[in-house]
XYZ file of C-alpha atoms in Angstrom:
784
model
C 130.626 279.986 63.742
C 130.410 280.172 59.812
C 132.533 278.002 57.739
C 135.218 280.789 56.213
C 135.405 279.450 52.410
C 137.688 281.411 50.117
C 137.739 280.844 45.965
C 139.574 278.297 44.349
C 143.199 279.178 44.137
C 142.737 282.788 46.004
C 145.106 282.736 48.975
C 144.396 280.454 51.861
C 142.526 283.191 54.331
C 142.802 281.144 57.484
C 145.102 280.911 60.230
C 147.568 277.688 60.220
C 149.870 277.092 63.730
C 151.990 274.632 64.969
C 148.910 272.894 66.363
C 144.946 272.500 65.785
C 143.606 274.345 68.852
C 146.234 277.695 67.482
C 144.583 277.465 63.732
C 141.343 277.685 62.135
C 140.132 276.054 59.153
C 138.682 277.597 56.277
C 137.644 276.074 52.617
C 137.542 276.358 48.552
C 134.081 277.264 47.652
C 132.036 274.878 46.137
C 130.738 276.002 42.964
C 127.854 277.142 43.352
C 124.787 278.912 40.917
C 124.052 281.889 41.746
C 120.772 282.174 43.566
C 117.309 281.337 42.507
C 118.586 280.415 39.189
C 116.633 278.614 36.128
C 117.213 274.908 34.960
C 117.450 275.766 31.306
C 115.822 272.647 29.452
C 117.026 272.550 24.971
C 114.364 269.951 23.722
C 115.697 269.814 19.333
C 113.057 267.245 18.070
C 114.258 265.947 14.343
C 112.617 266.245 11.789
C 109.689 267.966 12.089
C 108.447 270.780 9.897
C 106.985 273.917 10.510
C 102.984 272.582 9.888
C 103.336 269.450 11.973
C 102.388 270.352 15.099
C 98.808 271.678 16.766
C 100.014 275.162 18.412
C 101.164 276.128 14.533
C 97.937 274.538 12.676
C 98.436 270.993 12.660
C 95.667 269.027 13.228
C 98.199 266.122 15.011
C 97.361 266.217 18.766
C 100.306 267.410 20.608
C 98.873 269.450 24.335
C 101.714 269.469 26.473
C 103.637 271.006 23.382
C 101.128 273.329 22.527
C 100.358 274.278 26.808
C 104.351 275.225 25.962
C 102.824 278.381 23.202
C 99.238 278.720 25.214
C 101.644 279.800 28.706
C 105.469 280.893 26.826
C 106.309 281.905 23.370
C 106.108 280.595 19.751
C 108.583 282.412 17.426
C 107.460 282.133 13.548
C 111.075 283.152 12.335
C 113.243 280.736 13.745
C 116.182 279.420 11.717
C 118.210 276.323 10.993
C 120.739 274.507 9.374
C 118.334 272.471 7.759
C 120.446 269.439 8.843
C 120.286 267.695 12.624
C 124.086 267.876 13.558
C 125.377 270.906 11.721
C 122.228 272.664 13.698
C 122.876 270.472 16.836
C 126.251 271.960 16.532
C 124.581 275.515 16.670
C 122.088 275.073 19.403
C 124.801 274.125 21.659
C 128.107 276.106 20.793
C 126.359 279.520 19.629
C 128.559 279.419 16.311
C 127.802 278.701 12.430
C 128.455 275.228 11.739
C 131.017 275.400 9.309
C 132.690 277.076 11.884
C 131.794 274.114 14.066
C 133.897 272.263 11.263
C 130.286 270.478 11.038
C 129.765 271.173 7.311
C 126.836 267.637 7.019
C 126.546 264.935 9.187
C 129.425 263.485 10.841
C 129.190 260.056 8.266
C 129.708 262.674 5.219
C 132.737 264.557 6.889
C 135.313 265.665 4.281
C 138.960 267.304 4.534
C 138.561 270.708 5.976
C 138.303 273.247 8.467
C 134.203 273.599 7.804
C 134.098 270.031 7.364
C 136.212 267.397 9.788
C 133.492 267.214 11.736
C 135.617 267.458 14.489
C 134.150 270.432 16.657
C 136.699 272.802 18.134
C 137.891 273.457 21.358
C 138.029 276.601 21.878
C 133.608 276.235 19.900
C 132.693 275.617 23.780
C 129.325 274.082 24.571
C 126.981 275.084 26.700
C 127.115 272.541 28.841
C 130.636 273.031 29.875
C 129.958 276.920 30.411
C 126.928 276.182 32.841
C 128.970 273.454 34.217
C 131.527 275.764 35.760
C 128.614 277.625 36.706
C 127.347 275.468 39.332
C 124.845 273.623 37.230
C 124.291 269.766 37.033
C 124.297 268.854 33.210
C 122.878 266.519 31.185
C 122.602 265.174 27.706
C 119.799 262.660 26.814
C 118.846 260.799 23.789
C 120.286 262.031 20.793
C 124.167 263.070 19.991
C 125.404 262.544 16.869
C 128.217 265.353 17.677
C 131.273 263.162 17.527
C 133.352 262.199 14.507
C 131.678 259.347 13.370
C 135.316 257.219 13.575
C 135.587 257.967 17.343
C 131.775 256.381 18.564
C 134.305 253.081 19.215
C 135.315 251.727 22.684
C 138.841 252.802 21.318
C 137.645 256.124 21.842
C 139.094 259.379 22.094
C 136.133 260.490 24.502
C 136.648 264.194 24.256
C 134.100 264.250 21.823
C 131.631 262.382 23.587
C 129.433 264.098 25.650
C 131.049 263.406 28.777
C 134.506 265.137 27.466
C 132.345 268.119 26.611
C 130.567 269.278 29.758
C 127.734 267.149 30.007
C 128.321 265.012 33.504
C 125.607 262.440 32.702
C 124.405 261.063 29.319
C 122.001 258.271 28.180
C 120.635 257.947 24.645
C 122.419 257.099 21.328
C 125.473 258.697 19.414
C 124.547 258.195 15.250
C 122.002 259.815 13.695
C 119.164 257.842 14.212
C 118.092 254.407 15.673
C 115.525 251.856 16.372
C 113.211 252.881 18.644
C 112.428 249.050 19.723
C 115.986 248.356 19.131
C 118.381 251.260 20.267
C 122.248 251.310 20.344
C 122.700 252.740 23.952
C 125.282 254.364 25.430
C 124.778 255.037 28.825
C 127.877 257.496 29.551
C 130.507 255.821 28.044
C 130.023 253.032 27.675
C 127.231 250.486 25.337
C 123.763 248.947 27.212
C 121.286 246.863 26.211
C 117.893 248.155 26.231
C 116.131 247.233 29.779
C 113.062 245.569 28.187
C 112.105 244.011 24.793
C 109.422 245.234 22.177
C 107.385 242.162 23.713
C 107.608 243.864 26.838
C 106.247 247.534 25.378
C 109.838 248.866 25.581
C 110.559 252.400 23.344
C 113.251 254.489 23.248
C 110.531 257.698 23.938
C 109.674 256.639 27.187
C 112.761 255.112 28.464
C 114.315 258.664 27.394
C 111.841 259.781 29.578
C 112.251 257.675 32.086
C 116.117 259.024 32.645
C 115.377 262.328 32.048
C 113.471 262.219 35.331
C 115.432 260.035 37.352
C 118.877 262.603 36.292
C 116.655 265.326 37.679
C 115.629 263.292 40.365
C 119.096 261.685 41.659
C 120.425 265.311 41.687
C 117.087 266.898 43.153
C 117.120 265.355 46.187
C 120.458 266.079 47.446
C 120.522 269.759 45.775
C 117.255 271.121 45.803
C 118.396 274.809 44.476
C 120.828 273.260 42.585
C 120.081 274.163 38.977
C 120.455 271.304 35.465
C 120.616 271.760 32.337
C 119.686 269.157 30.148
C 119.719 268.990 26.052
C 116.674 266.806 25.718
C 117.526 265.024 22.196
C 114.638 262.196 21.572
C 115.151 260.765 17.886
C 111.489 261.669 17.486
C 110.563 262.413 14.787
C 113.460 260.648 12.374
C 112.707 257.971 10.828
C 112.059 255.175 11.867
C 108.470 256.285 13.037
C 107.851 253.511 15.157
C 105.279 253.756 17.177
C 102.187 251.058 18.249
C 99.240 250.902 17.337
C 97.678 251.764 20.196
C 98.848 255.394 19.197
C 98.802 254.960 15.490
C 95.185 254.179 15.217
C 94.156 257.180 16.907
C 94.608 258.565 12.852
C 92.469 256.368 11.311
C 90.560 258.241 8.527
C 92.460 261.229 9.885
C 94.958 262.022 6.842
C 91.867 260.245 4.249
C 92.257 263.166 2.133
C 95.890 263.399 1.058
C 98.448 265.889 1.087
C 96.679 268.313 -0.724
C 93.800 268.262 1.642
C 96.193 268.897 4.612
C 98.024 271.987 3.145
C 94.418 273.850 2.418
C 93.461 273.023 6.159
C 96.584 273.939 8.157
C 97.079 276.740 5.996
C 94.055 278.889 7.121
C 94.347 277.771 10.110
C 98.062 279.283 10.738
C 96.499 281.977 9.195
C 93.627 281.949 11.605
C 95.917 281.584 14.570
C 97.820 284.254 13.788
C 100.650 281.698 12.994
C 101.801 283.606 9.113
C 101.590 286.865 8.631
C 97.863 287.961 6.827
C 99.546 288.614 3.616
C 100.919 284.668 3.013
C 100.904 282.756 -0.042
C 100.324 279.157 0.203
C 103.609 277.722 -1.714
C 102.778 276.028 -5.057
C 102.374 272.364 -5.529
C 105.715 270.246 -5.231
C 106.347 269.083 -8.663
C 107.597 266.262 -6.810
C 104.797 265.366 -5.990
C 101.788 263.723 -7.419
C 98.315 265.116 -6.947
C 96.436 262.809 -4.449
C 93.642 262.683 -6.445
C 95.796 261.210 -9.119
C 96.774 258.554 -7.317
C 95.596 254.610 -6.533
C 93.376 253.729 -4.422
C 95.703 251.701 -2.597
C 98.623 253.978 -2.884
C 96.307 256.259 -1.347
C 96.176 253.698 1.696
C 98.985 252.981 2.099
C 100.180 256.794 2.483
C 97.512 257.745 4.763
C 98.007 254.836 6.953
C 102.196 255.471 6.870
C 100.792 259.027 8.247
C 98.520 258.020 10.602
C 102.245 256.365 12.215
C 103.590 259.488 12.301
C 100.946 261.710 14.323
C 100.775 258.536 16.580
C 104.494 258.828 17.109
C 104.196 262.660 17.343
C 101.893 262.680 19.852
C 102.995 259.426 22.022
C 106.501 261.739 21.951
C 104.074 265.253 22.971
C 103.228 262.280 25.436
C 106.485 261.683 27.207
C 106.934 265.243 27.035
C 104.024 265.504 28.746
C 105.370 263.053 31.848
C 108.460 264.981 32.592
C 107.036 268.290 32.577
C 104.526 267.047 35.258
C 107.169 265.724 37.636
C 109.262 269.398 37.278
C 105.181 270.710 38.859
C 105.342 267.785 40.896
C 108.994 268.899 42.478
C 108.078 273.005 42.459
C 110.268 273.365 39.550
C 108.198 274.482 36.736
C 108.157 277.879 37.425
C 111.551 278.007 36.780
C 112.815 276.305 34.461
C 113.387 277.856 30.735
C 112.359 275.789 28.233
C 113.508 275.769 25.017
C 112.253 273.631 21.627
C 113.053 273.421 18.370
C 113.344 271.460 15.538
C 116.531 270.743 14.250
C 115.534 271.052 9.993
C 112.866 270.997 8.230
C 110.451 268.263 7.755
C 111.797 265.352 6.307
C 112.007 263.503 2.102
C 114.362 261.060 3.212
C 111.303 258.086 2.250
C 110.805 259.051 -1.147
C 108.107 259.410 -3.540
C 106.189 256.426 -2.393
C 107.717 256.246 0.947
C 109.903 253.451 2.796
C 109.897 250.090 5.052
C 113.197 250.671 5.347
C 115.509 254.170 5.536
C 119.056 252.806 4.675
C 117.395 252.354 0.826
C 117.483 255.971 0.346
C 121.495 256.014 1.685
C 122.479 253.163 -1.318
C 121.021 254.920 -4.093
C 118.522 251.457 -3.619
C 114.761 252.215 -5.445
C 111.495 251.374 -4.123
C 109.713 248.853 -4.245
C 105.796 249.727 -3.995
C 104.747 246.203 -3.844
C 106.554 245.713 -0.829
C 105.493 249.134 0.606
C 101.837 248.231 -0.041
C 101.852 244.755 1.452
C 104.258 245.551 4.957
C 101.204 248.188 5.706
C 99.897 246.505 8.362
C 103.215 246.261 10.251
C 104.373 249.453 9.745
C 105.363 251.627 13.262
C 105.870 248.067 15.043
C 110.008 246.717 15.391
C 109.801 245.105 12.001
C 110.262 247.521 9.318
C 112.764 251.083 9.236
C 109.372 253.776 8.316
C 109.527 256.442 6.514
C 106.449 257.812 4.993
C 106.278 259.336 1.468
C 107.221 263.402 0.669
C 103.968 263.989 -0.131
C 103.554 264.420 3.646
C 107.288 266.037 4.181
C 105.776 268.861 1.288
C 102.606 269.111 3.111
C 104.352 268.920 7.283
C 106.588 272.505 5.972
C 103.584 274.241 5.027
C 103.083 277.478 4.173
C 106.492 276.811 2.634
C 108.417 275.068 -0.014
C 110.854 271.923 -0.405
C 112.337 270.143 2.507
C 115.610 269.027 4.961
C 118.455 269.399 3.200
C 117.776 272.035 0.832
C 117.351 276.062 2.095
C 114.337 277.063 0.989
C 112.466 278.180 4.061
C 111.239 274.475 4.015
C 114.492 273.240 5.081
C 115.235 275.912 7.275
C 112.148 277.857 9.140
C 111.242 275.620 11.921
C 109.142 275.606 15.082
C 110.562 277.608 18.333
C 108.847 277.432 21.729
C 110.052 279.343 25.022
C 109.097 278.582 28.158
C 110.283 280.464 31.631
C 107.000 281.685 33.823
C 108.772 282.561 36.647
C 111.317 285.033 33.557
C 108.688 285.436 31.084
C 105.491 287.391 31.701
C 104.261 287.585 28.380
C 102.196 284.691 27.742
C 100.436 282.691 24.500
C 102.318 285.835 21.879
C 104.056 285.314 18.390
C 107.021 286.882 18.014
C 108.088 287.147 14.244
C 111.622 288.274 15.364
C 114.820 287.195 13.228
C 116.636 284.014 14.556
C 118.997 281.729 14.180
C 120.287 278.178 15.875
C 122.981 280.350 16.476
C 121.066 282.820 18.640
C 119.707 280.557 21.131
C 123.333 280.452 23.262
C 123.749 284.349 24.231
C 120.101 284.227 24.654
C 120.398 281.765 27.268
C 123.438 283.450 28.575
C 121.652 286.886 28.716
C 118.691 285.968 30.623
C 120.758 283.848 33.182
C 123.264 286.510 33.485
C 126.243 284.633 32.831
C 129.399 285.841 30.768
C 130.818 283.874 28.061
C 133.863 282.971 29.339
C 137.020 283.326 27.709
C 138.773 280.431 28.180
C 137.065 276.531 28.760
C 139.883 273.976 30.227
C 142.515 276.219 29.429
C 141.540 276.693 25.405
C 140.777 280.364 24.841
C 137.226 280.690 23.311
C 136.601 281.913 20.106
C 133.631 284.811 19.452
C 130.066 283.632 19.971
C 128.761 284.232 16.273
C 124.718 284.453 17.430
C 122.554 287.208 18.882
C 121.025 287.066 21.895
C 116.817 287.441 21.352
C 116.406 288.410 25.140
C 114.941 291.382 24.755
C 111.602 290.576 22.791
C 110.719 287.762 25.687
C 108.688 290.840 27.021
C 108.053 293.182 23.655
C 105.995 292.059 21.056
C 107.644 294.486 18.405
C 111.279 294.426 19.636
C 113.379 294.053 16.648
C 116.188 291.216 15.812
C 119.275 292.170 16.144
C 120.129 289.399 13.830
C 120.808 291.261 10.448
C 122.123 288.812 8.434
C 122.785 284.851 7.872
C 124.389 282.530 5.632
C 122.991 278.582 4.729
C 124.617 276.410 2.405
C 124.056 272.608 2.705
C 124.863 269.790 0.439
C 125.542 272.862 -2.125
C 122.235 274.607 -1.692
C 123.012 277.760 -0.886
C 120.562 281.248 0.680
C 121.515 284.351 2.251
C 119.050 286.320 4.467
C 119.657 289.931 5.091
C 117.120 292.629 7.157
C 113.830 290.939 5.270
C 115.186 289.697 2.124
C 116.439 285.672 1.049
C 118.577 285.343 -1.317
C 118.653 281.408 -2.505
C 119.781 279.504 -5.096
C 118.842 276.028 -5.334
C 120.668 272.756 -5.684
C 120.636 270.456 -7.448
C 116.891 272.717 -8.503
C 113.667 274.134 -7.828
C 112.665 270.723 -7.566
C 114.050 267.317 -8.668
C 111.806 267.207 -11.648
C 112.198 270.892 -13.289
C 116.106 270.208 -13.131
C 116.220 266.766 -13.951
C 119.287 265.743 -11.337
C 118.736 263.889 -8.296
C 120.240 264.433 -4.838
C 123.365 264.387 -4.932
C 124.543 265.709 -8.942
C 127.476 267.763 -8.989
C 128.927 270.901 -8.464
C 132.398 271.704 -10.485
C 133.641 275.031 -11.164
C 132.323 275.456 -14.379
C 128.266 274.615 -12.999
C 129.045 276.514 -9.550
C 129.594 280.078 -12.022
C 126.800 278.889 -14.011
C 124.686 278.794 -11.188
C 125.980 282.287 -9.335
C 125.452 284.427 -13.487
C 121.983 282.684 -13.560
C 120.243 280.561 -10.840
C 120.020 283.174 -8.241
C 116.402 283.607 -6.734
C 115.285 286.742 -4.373
C 112.326 287.063 -2.235
C 110.951 290.244 0.043
C 110.172 287.871 2.896
C 108.064 291.654 4.440
C 105.669 291.092 0.971
C 106.621 287.711 0.420
C 106.673 285.461 3.596
C 106.515 281.806 2.160
C 109.666 282.539 -1.269
C 106.701 282.298 -4.000
C 107.499 285.912 -5.999
C 110.827 285.001 -7.671
C 111.820 289.083 -7.995
C 115.232 288.728 -9.074
C 114.947 290.475 -12.394
C 113.875 293.693 -11.260
C 115.986 293.827 -8.372
C 118.913 293.261 -10.251
C 121.689 294.992 -8.044
C 120.482 293.976 -4.354
C 121.087 290.068 -6.056
C 124.108 291.294 -7.063
C 124.824 292.373 -3.180
C 123.253 289.849 -1.925
C 125.491 286.901 -3.974
C 128.376 289.050 -2.852
C 127.622 288.932 0.848
C 127.057 285.371 0.716
C 130.660 285.020 -0.492
C 131.531 287.489 2.646
C 129.603 285.224 4.807
C 131.543 282.350 3.520
C 134.751 283.075 4.247
C 134.154 284.853 7.062
C 132.939 281.025 7.982
C 135.010 278.798 6.697
C 131.883 277.562 3.754
C 133.918 276.995 1.052
C 134.596 274.298 -0.297
C 131.013 273.713 -1.684
C 130.669 269.923 -1.410
C 127.419 268.800 -2.994
C 127.412 265.361 -2.367
C 125.270 263.554 -0.951
C 125.220 259.792 0.243
C 128.197 259.231 -2.599
C 130.621 260.972 0.812
C 129.972 258.954 2.839
C 132.165 255.934 1.470
C 135.194 258.784 1.589
C 138.458 257.341 3.352
C 138.796 259.136 7.464
C 141.557 259.349 9.713
C 141.456 255.673 11.642
C 142.792 255.050 14.969
C 145.154 252.029 13.822
C 145.755 252.584 9.750
C 147.230 250.381 7.188
C 144.886 247.049 8.952
C 143.870 244.775 6.865
C 143.456 242.026 9.772
C 140.846 242.621 12.870
C 140.632 240.306 15.365
C 137.662 241.026 17.218
C 136.733 238.905 20.816
C 133.256 238.272 22.652
C 131.913 238.974 24.905
C 132.614 242.904 24.110
C 130.882 245.838 23.016
C 128.803 246.273 19.774
C 131.905 247.941 17.425
C 130.326 251.094 15.352
C 130.234 251.032 11.664
C 132.038 253.966 11.155
C 134.856 251.945 13.366
C 134.143 248.183 12.110
C 136.415 247.002 8.990
C 134.747 248.073 5.710
C 133.690 245.020 3.728
C 131.722 246.986 1.436
C 132.782 246.552 -2.620
C 135.772 243.819 -1.479
C 136.456 240.707 -1.366
C 136.663 239.862 2.745
C 136.964 236.333 5.182
C 135.319 236.124 8.229
C 136.494 233.182 10.336
C 135.836 232.489 13.455
C 138.092 230.077 15.831
C 135.256 228.139 17.648
C 134.660 225.008 19.884
C 131.364 222.919 19.313
C 130.626 221.406 22.308
C 129.279 217.780 22.934
C 125.809 217.728 20.618
C 126.393 221.446 18.417
C 125.631 224.473 19.114
C 123.919 227.132 17.136
C 124.150 230.840 16.959
C 125.264 233.770 15.789
C 129.417 234.045 15.041
C 129.466 237.605 13.814
C 127.296 239.746 13.050
C 127.632 243.494 11.384
C 123.769 245.412 10.569
C 120.705 245.342 11.750
C 117.189 244.551 10.283
C 117.636 247.633 7.767
C 120.835 246.323 5.685
C 123.693 244.146 6.260
C 125.168 240.154 6.907
C 124.921 237.748 10.043
C 127.994 234.257 9.885
C 126.075 231.910 12.329
C 124.528 228.034 12.735
C 121.954 226.993 13.028
C 121.042 222.858 13.366
C 124.622 222.115 13.635
C 124.982 223.528 10.263
C 126.673 226.700 9.109
C 124.950 229.833 7.440
C 125.949 232.577 6.054
C 123.357 235.313 5.560
C 123.162 238.265 3.610
C 120.373 241.363 3.852
C 120.017 243.282 1.136
C 118.104 246.407 2.392
C 115.256 244.107 2.575
C 114.038 244.238 -0.378
C 116.261 240.296 -1.234
C 118.305 238.300 1.156
C 120.625 235.954 -0.032
C 122.078 232.916 2.359
C 124.650 229.758 1.535
C 124.070 226.845 3.934
C 127.547 224.324 4.536
C 126.186 220.889 2.730
C 126.772 218.741 6.443
C 126.793 219.652 10.000
C 130.074 221.547 11.667
C 131.565 218.070 13.583
C 131.980 218.710 17.542
C 135.925 220.096 18.601
C 138.144 223.365 17.977
C 137.337 224.459 14.068
C 137.962 227.717 11.985
C 134.731 228.320 10.200
C 134.734 230.213 7.948
C 133.418 232.553 5.053
C 134.708 234.490 1.704
C 133.565 236.605 -0.321
C 135.380 236.621 -3.568
C 134.538 240.591 -6.120
C 133.315 239.137 -9.657
C 130.438 241.870 -10.300
C 131.984 245.756 -10.684
C 130.043 248.244 -7.929
C 127.648 250.512 -9.031
C 126.404 252.896 -6.038
C 124.467 254.869 -8.345
C 121.720 252.255 -8.800
C 122.135 250.976 -5.563
C 124.555 248.213 -6.071
C 127.341 247.323 -4.570
C 130.134 244.485 -5.902
C 128.496 240.820 -6.830
C 129.997 237.552 -6.555
C 130.997 234.287 -4.879
C 130.291 233.528 -0.794
C 131.967 230.069 0.268
C 131.620 228.390 3.975
C 134.579 226.332 5.173
C 135.301 224.358 7.813
C 138.706 223.747 7.892
C 139.844 224.877 4.674
C 137.084 222.752 3.494
C 134.748 223.970 1.053
C 131.263 222.963 2.003
C 128.739 225.748 0.352
C 128.273 228.185 -1.923
C 126.455 230.770 -3.806
C 126.421 233.542 -5.466
C 125.628 237.133 -4.983
C 124.493 239.256 -7.335
C 125.119 242.831 -5.119
C 124.919 244.360 -1.964
C 125.164 247.274 -0.093
C 127.441 249.438 -2.246
C 127.411 252.310 -0.023
C 125.748 251.834 4.179
C 126.355 248.718 6.125
C 123.142 249.837 8.152
C 122.006 253.098 9.936
C 123.897 252.583 13.110
C 124.267 249.190 14.009
C 127.619 247.972 14.122
C 129.684 244.893 14.077
C 128.959 242.198 17.329
C 131.169 238.906 17.744
C 128.310 236.310 19.691
C 125.679 237.500 18.667
C 123.017 239.902 16.678
C 121.674 242.382 18.940
C 119.121 245.359 18.547
C 116.815 244.760 15.559
C 117.565 240.945 14.132
C 119.671 241.271 10.620
C 117.243 238.563 9.017
C 114.310 237.137 10.018
C 114.883 233.694 10.716
C 115.782 233.876 14.485
C 115.192 236.185 17.151
C 117.629 238.564 18.273
C 120.313 238.203 20.045
C 120.836 234.392 19.241
C 123.994 234.150 21.330
C 126.355 231.240 20.287
C 126.444 228.585 22.372
C 129.438 226.888 21.564
C 132.553 229.496 22.296
C 134.498 231.587 20.049
C 138.405 232.520 20.999
C 138.195 234.519 18.303
C 136.943 236.408 14.700
C 138.981 237.627 12.008
C 137.791 239.867 9.237
C 140.332 239.813 6.377
C 140.272 242.312 3.745
C 143.631 241.544 2.087
C 141.808 240.070 -0.797
C 143.969 236.286 -0.067
C 141.280 233.935 -0.304
C 141.647 230.245 0.073
C 142.932 228.279 -2.766
C 142.290 224.055 -3.300
C 140.436 221.831 -5.825
C 137.323 222.101 -5.369
C 136.011 221.304 -8.763
C 134.496 218.177 -7.718
C 132.681 219.610 -4.283
C 131.320 222.094 -6.628
C 130.043 219.343 -8.590
C 127.756 217.545 -5.458
C 127.460 220.738 -4.578
C 125.583 221.933 -7.844
C 123.371 219.110 -7.829
C 121.868 219.476 -3.874
């Protein structure tokens, strides 16, 4: 006799008698997907420009990505927001980034509805929709969609992946991470990587292993149950990390430089039909030096940076291939709908000379070309947090101009591939229909035959703002349903409407031409001036790469589009315009506990993310460790904050008390006690007294006196001339009893766990420092 089932909430259709033999059972129907429902995979790659993958004309070897294009569809008119978190919010919700309160990354959130970083629950995620339609849901890799102040073990967890419809998660919650020493979260708790760099660990391989295992776990039990996999490896964001084995495949391949790269990729794009025949290559960017003008040592450095990037991309592609092969092996390949996208154009955060530490960019610290050249043999390894020079950014976005964070097409026109053998008849074709990241959700829902729900978890849903492009799958000539789209990022604005683009660049067409730098402010007078004089106009049908500004001869058209931009801005909560760059990172934001000046931390607890840890930047503070030193002494870290890209560590070594400050690897400042730390229980203390005001614009945080104490007795001091002004480190947090992840200083091997006993570590930012008669000891120390 077949089981009788009924929809949950419906009346019980069985029979309930006085006894079992008089009764007939019925069961709530399990949540099953439609028969033969396809699996869905979103692959979201970081910082990959239009001209950086093989199928888009690049010389970089990406056979597995290219196969998606060869066997599926390549879109040449897909658009994003120009920044990672905002785009990712669009990809998962089908709403615009300001509608998602995601005007910036969450670390740059502002106290306005369009930018507070809290994605509204009325903007449901695709994962939440598919979960209710019988899908398993997995998120792997980069998340960066939870307010940074909510990433700690104190939660709240409702905006973590498991709170937004994903059943399982493995990855990192922040914007980027060290590929050899990542900050990993498994579901809702932190974990350490399964191997060390010396044992061959690399994050992309780990993430791929987890993606395969998550799918296998469920498919071996319920082979007909479909899954949704949101796979975001973190590549190609800095740090560009890959072993020499992969980078060396490209030795000499980029010696011709970025100008040569652009010309060759542009020609290849036309040959492949990736861009229209009438496309003209955008101008050589004024911020990028001509390759032939560079000295030999710089050419060698920049070529190596690109070799590492290329090796990193090929290594990433190889791991996609592992995932794809697994799906083929288990018979799931043909009925898996894959959408592959980059979250924005290529990144310029390495600056004109590239960087061996991207944290310099976030702290306005000038690059040191000599340091970069000296590091050439180690670029790509765990020692550095490297990023290539922005000449390669310019080249990577061929044929377009500019880059990530700006809303010219170089920042917002990105690679996009669709692959679904069972559902799409067309193979190896190019689609030129206009699309935006907000269109992915409605397209998937249409392809799956699922209606957007009116409610999710009792919350009435807002209208989806994207437009399905499912009708373009099998019709090469199909027109887009998406006629109008606004763009805004850091005050850089543009509007697309029916084949036209109006652009108001900020801080200008280039830094060189404007005389301004990223993050220059826009006040009401400047905005009025920009609206009156600085909007540009392009007819994309005749000029796909935005090379001819025709605003002057089409004034009426331009005025109409400017007006339409403000209509869209009002509709989607874009205002107020905020052009500030990294300086917005230091804005005060709501914390779970307010008004604290003293923070007590405990050993054997999870790492405290930087945005929820005590903020010690540009202020006096003290760190006091209550410890017990065993017989024979102890060694190891008492308290650390940051990683090898910047931060500080308070530790014991050779029975002495140490404090070391990593100023974004540009300089290290250290102080050591004049005597040993005695056995027994003691209060070990570090104090920082501010004596030099910060100058964040020049990359210098507050300077001052650094002092060490044992039981309130001064035992060491030095002067630290400046500190990090804006960011302690990218993703790294505070830890008690160890320095997990990448080592904050090169003096020890992580995690360098403390071998004594720690009762508590207290960080005080009240400004109350020890006052005692130190003059005699200071004189003694001065003679050491």
